[in-house]
CSV table of C-alpha atoms in Angstrom, one decimal:
chain,number,residue,atom,x,y,z
A,1,MET,CA,-88.6,-56.7,-99.3
A,2,LEU,CA,-87.5,-60.1,-99.3
A,3,GLN,CA,-85.8,-61.2,-102.5
A,4,ALA,CA,-86.1,-64.6,-104.4
A,5,GLY,CA,-84.2,-67.3,-102.4
A,6,MET,CA,-85.2,-65.8,-99.2
A,7,THR,CA,-88.5,-67.2,-98.2
A,8,ASP,CA,-87.1,-68.4,-95.0
A,9,VAL,CA,-85.9,-65.6,-93.4
A,10,PRO,CA,-88.5,-63.2,-91.6
A,11,GLU,CA,-89.3,-59.7,-92.8
A,12,ILE,CA,-88.5,-58.1,-89.4
A,13,SER,CA,-84.8,-59.4,-89.5
A,14,ASP,CA,-84.8,-58.4,-93.3
A,15,GLU,CA,-85.5,-55.3,-92.5
A,16,TRP,CA,-83.7,-54.8,-89.3
A,17,TYR,CA,-80.0,-56.0,-91.3
A,18,ARG,CA,-80.3,-54.0,-93.9
A,19,HIS,CA,-80.1,-50.8,-91.1
A,20,VAL,CA,-77.3,-51.8,-89.3
A,21,VAL,CA,-75.1,-53.0,-92.1
A,22,GLU,CA,-76.2,-49.5,-93.6
A,23,PHE,CA,-75.2,-47.7,-90.7
A,24,ALA,CA,-71.8,-49.6,-89.6
A,25,ASP,CA,-71.0,-48.6,-93.5
A,26,ALA,CA,-71.6,-45.4,-92.6
A,27,ASN,CA,-69.6,-45.1,-89.3
A,28,PRO,CA,-65.7,-43.6,-89.7
A,29,PRO,CA,-63.3,-46.9,-90.6
A,30,PRO,CA,-61.9,-46.9,-87.1
A,31,VAL,CA,-65.1,-47.8,-85.3
A,32,GLN,CA,-65.9,-50.6,-88.5
A,33,TRP,CA,-61.9,-51.5,-87.2
A,34,PHE,CA,-62.6,-51.4,-84.5
A,35,MET,CA,-65.8,-53.8,-84.5
A,36,GLY,CA,-64.7,-56.1,-87.6
A,37,HIS,CA,-61.4,-57.2,-84.5
A,38,PHE,CA,-64.8,-56.8,-81.4
A,39,THR,CA,-66.7,-59.7,-82.9
A,40,GLU,CA,-63.1,-62.0,-83.0
A,41,ALA,CA,-62.1,-60.9,-78.9
A,42,SER,CA,-65.0,-60.7,-77.0
A,43,ILE,CA,-65.4,-64.5,-77.2
A,44,ILE,CA,-62.0,-64.6,-75.7
A,45,LEU,CA,-63.4,-61.1,-73.4
A,46,LEU,CA,-65.7,-63.7,-72.7
A,47,GLY,CA,-63.5,-67.0,-72.0
A,48,LEU,CA,-61.9,-64.4,-69.8
A,49,LEU,CA,-63.8,-63.9,-67.4
A,50,TRP,CA,-65.2,-67.7,-67.3
A,51,LEU,CA,-62.3,-68.5,-66.2
A,52,LEU,CA,-62.0,-65.8,-63.6
A,53,ALA,CA,-65.3,-66.5,-61.9
A,54,ALA,CA,-63.9,-70.3,-62.4
A,55,TRP,CA,-60.8,-69.5,-61.0
A,56,ARG,CA,-62.9,-67.9,-58.2
A,57,ARG,CA,-65.2,-70.8,-57.5
A,58,LEU,CA,-61.8,-73.9,-57.8
A,59,GLY,CA,-61.1,-73.3,-54.0
A,60,GLY,CA,-64.7,-74.2,-52.8
A,61,GLY,CA,-66.9,-77.2,-52.0
A,62,PRO,CA,-67.3,-80.1,-54.3
A,63,ARG,CA,-70.4,-77.9,-56.0
A,64,ASP,CA,-67.9,-75.5,-57.2
A,65,ARG,CA,-65.4,-77.6,-58.1
A,66,ALA,CA,-69.3,-79.6,-60.4
A,67,LEU,CA,-69.9,-75.9,-61.5
A,68,VAL,CA,-66.4,-75.4,-62.9
A,69,LEU,CA,-66.1,-78.9,-64.6
A,70,VAL,CA,-69.3,-79.1,-66.3
A,71,THR,CA,-70.2,-75.3,-67.5
A,72,PRO,CA,-67.7,-75.4,-69.7
A,73,VAL,CA,-68.7,-78.6,-71.5
A,74,LEU,CA,-72.4,-77.1,-71.7
A,75,VAL,CA,-70.5,-74.4,-73.5
A,76,VAL,CA,-69.6,-76.4,-76.1
A,77,LEU,CA,-72.2,-78.6,-76.6
A,78,ALA,CA,-74.2,-75.8,-77.0
A,79,TYR,CA,-71.7,-74.9,-79.8
A,80,GLY,CA,-72.6,-78.4,-81.3
A,81,GLY,CA,-76.5,-78.0,-81.3
A,82,SER,CA,-75.6,-74.4,-82.9
A,83,GLU,CA,-73.7,-76.4,-85.8
A,84,GLY,CA,-76.5,-78.9,-86.2
A,85,LEU,CA,-79.4,-76.2,-86.4
A,86,LYS,CA,-77.0,-74.6,-88.9
A,87,VAL,CA,-77.2,-78.3,-91.1
A,88,LEU,CA,-80.5,-78.5,-90.5
A,89,ALA,CA,-81.5,-75.1,-91.7
A,90,ASP,CA,-79.5,-74.1,-94.1
A,91,GLN,CA,-80.4,-70.3,-93.9
A,92,ASP,CA,-78.5,-68.7,-96.8
A,93,ARG,CA,-76.0,-65.5,-95.4
A,94,PRO,CA,-77.1,-62.1,-95.6
A,95,CYS,CA,-74.1,-60.9,-97.3
A,96,ARG,CA,-74.5,-64.1,-99.7
A,97,LEU,CA,-77.9,-63.0,-100.3
A,98,LEU,CA,-77.8,-59.0,-100.4
A,99,THR,CA,-74.7,-58.4,-102.1
A,100,ASP,CA,-76.1,-55.0,-102.9
A,101,LEU,CA,-74.9,-53.6,-99.3
A,102,ALA,CA,-71.8,-52.8,-98.5
A,103,ILE,CA,-70.5,-54.8,-95.6
A,104,VAL,CA,-67.8,-54.4,-92.4
A,105,ALA,CA,-66.3,-57.8,-92.6
A,106,ASP,CA,-63.7,-58.3,-94.6
A,107,HIS,CA,-65.3,-61.8,-96.4
A,108,CYS,CA,-68.6,-63.6,-96.4
A,109,PRO,CA,-68.0,-66.5,-95.0
A,110,PRO,CA,-68.2,-69.2,-97.8
A,111,THR,CA,-71.5,-71.3,-99.7
A,112,GLY,CA,-72.0,-74.3,-96.7
A,113,ASP,CA,-70.8,-72.0,-93.9
A,114,TRP,CA,-75.1,-70.6,-92.9
A,115,SER,CA,-76.1,-68.6,-91.2
A,116,PHE,CA,-79.3,-70.1,-88.2
A,117,PRO,CA,-78.1,-69.8,-85.9
A,118,SER,CA,-75.3,-67.7,-85.3
A,119,ASN,CA,-72.2,-69.9,-83.7
A,120,HIS,CA,-69.9,-66.7,-82.6
A,121,SER,CA,-73.3,-65.9,-80.3
A,122,THR,CA,-74.2,-69.7,-79.0
A,123,ILE,CA,-71.3,-69.2,-77.2
A,124,ALA,CA,-71.2,-65.9,-76.5
A,125,GLY,CA,-74.5,-66.6,-75.0
A,126,ALA,CA,-73.7,-70.1,-73.2
A,127,LEU,CA,-69.6,-68.1,-72.2
A,128,ALA,CA,-72.0,-65.6,-70.5
A,129,ALA,CA,-75.0,-67.8,-68.6
A,130,ALA,CA,-72.4,-69.8,-67.5
A,131,THR,CA,-70.0,-66.6,-66.2
A,132,LEU,CA,-73.2,-65.7,-63.8
A,133,LEU,CA,-73.8,-69.2,-62.8
A,134,LEU,CA,-70.5,-69.1,-61.1
A,135,HIS,CA,-70.4,-65.6,-60.1
A,136,ARG,CA,-72.9,-64.1,-60.8
A,137,ARG,CA,-71.0,-60.2,-61.0
A,138,LEU,CA,-68.2,-60.9,-63.7
A,139,GLY,CA,-71.5,-62.6,-64.8
A,140,TRP,CA,-73.2,-59.1,-65.2
A,141,TYR,CA,-70.2,-57.6,-66.9
A,142,ALA,CA,-70.4,-60.8,-69.1
A,143,VAL,CA,-73.6,-60.9,-70.3
A,144,PRO,CA,-73.9,-56.9,-71.9
A,145,LEU,CA,-70.6,-58.7,-73.6
A,146,ALA,CA,-72.7,-61.1,-75.0
A,147,ALA,CA,-75.2,-58.7,-76.1
A,148,LEU,CA,-72.8,-56.3,-77.9
A,149,ALA,CA,-71.3,-60.0,-79.1
A,150,ALA,CA,-74.2,-61.2,-81.0
A,151,PHE,CA,-74.8,-57.5,-82.5
A,152,SER,CA,-71.5,-57.4,-83.7
A,153,ARG,CA,-72.2,-59.9,-86.7
A,154,VAL,CA,-74.7,-58.5,-87.5
A,155,TYR,CA,-72.4,-54.7,-87.8
A,156,VAL,CA,-69.8,-56.6,-89.6
A,157,GLY,CA,-72.4,-58.0,-92.2
A,158,VAL,CA,-72.4,-61.9,-91.7
A,159,HIS,CA,-75.7,-62.6,-90.1
A,160,TYR,CA,-79.8,-61.4,-89.4
A,161,PRO,CA,-80.7,-60.4,-86.4
A,162,HIS,CA,-83.2,-63.4,-85.8
A,163,ASP,CA,-79.6,-65.7,-86.4
A,164,VAL,CA,-78.3,-63.9,-83.5
A,165,VAL,CA,-80.8,-63.8,-81.3
A,166,ALA,CA,-81.4,-67.8,-82.2
A,167,GLY,CA,-77.9,-68.1,-81.1
A,168,VAL,CA,-77.7,-65.7,-77.4
A,169,LEU,CA,-81.0,-67.3,-76.8
A,170,LEU,CA,-79.6,-71.1,-77.7
A,171,GLY,CA,-76.3,-70.8,-75.2
A,172,ALA,CA,-77.7,-69.2,-72.7
A,173,VAL,CA,-80.5,-72.0,-72.3
A,174,VAL,CA,-78.8,-74.8,-73.0
A,175,VAL,CA,-76.1,-74.1,-70.0
A,176,THR,CA,-79.1,-73.2,-67.8
A,177,ALA,CA,-81.2,-76.0,-68.4
A,178,PHE,CA,-78.4,-78.3,-68.1
A,179,THR,CA,-76.5,-76.9,-65.4
A,180,PRO,CA,-78.0,-78.6,-62.3
A,181,LEU,CA,-78.9,-81.3,-64.0
A,182,LEU,CA,-75.1,-81.7,-64.5
A,183,THR,CA,-73.6,-80.3,-61.1
A,184,ILE,CA,-75.4,-83.0,-58.8
A,185,PRO,CA,-74.0,-85.8,-60.0
A,186,VAL,CA,-70.3,-85.0,-60.7
A,187,ALA,CA,-70.1,-83.1,-57.1
A,188,ASP,CA,-70.8,-86.9,-55.8
A,189,VAL,CA,-68.0,-88.4,-57.3
A,190,ASP,CA,-65.6,-85.8,-56.8
A,191,PRO,CA,-63.1,-86.3,-54.6
A,192,GLY,CA,-61.9,-83.6,-52.8
A,193,GLU,CA,-64.9,-85.4,-51.0
A,194,GLY,CA,-62.7,-87.0,-47.8
């Protein structure tokens, strides 16, 4: 079912995108309104969960403080990696290519704001992983919230499913892989050590 100009989009992702967007279009307006706002608010909620987890670690030892310092830096680096991949992939948004489908989003992002990977999903995955590393119990709230944040990007019509899966994985992998590498040297220079 790929249209011209969509050869870089996996067929399964195109099909799932269509199913989700058609499902979203059939939902009642209050559900659409909620999902349209949730897609942005979810990042704020994930940030608040991270802040709560970080606050609980601040009174700990050097490793705890190092985790609090390192994880937000890695969230930003994951976002930067996502932006870099967007430039390399330059995959157009589905809402620009599949104009026969109505989307919940107010508008489709402009040309040049590429689809793959999803920045929102990258940030969501990174924040969920960071929260999980800081506070396991709070992390278990952050993980499904990140999944819903990613799904909401498809629901509102601005990303393909593979965009959001790649974004969540990118964010989670960057934070999970680099946190141990950076925490040790940061903990070693902790000024709290007497």
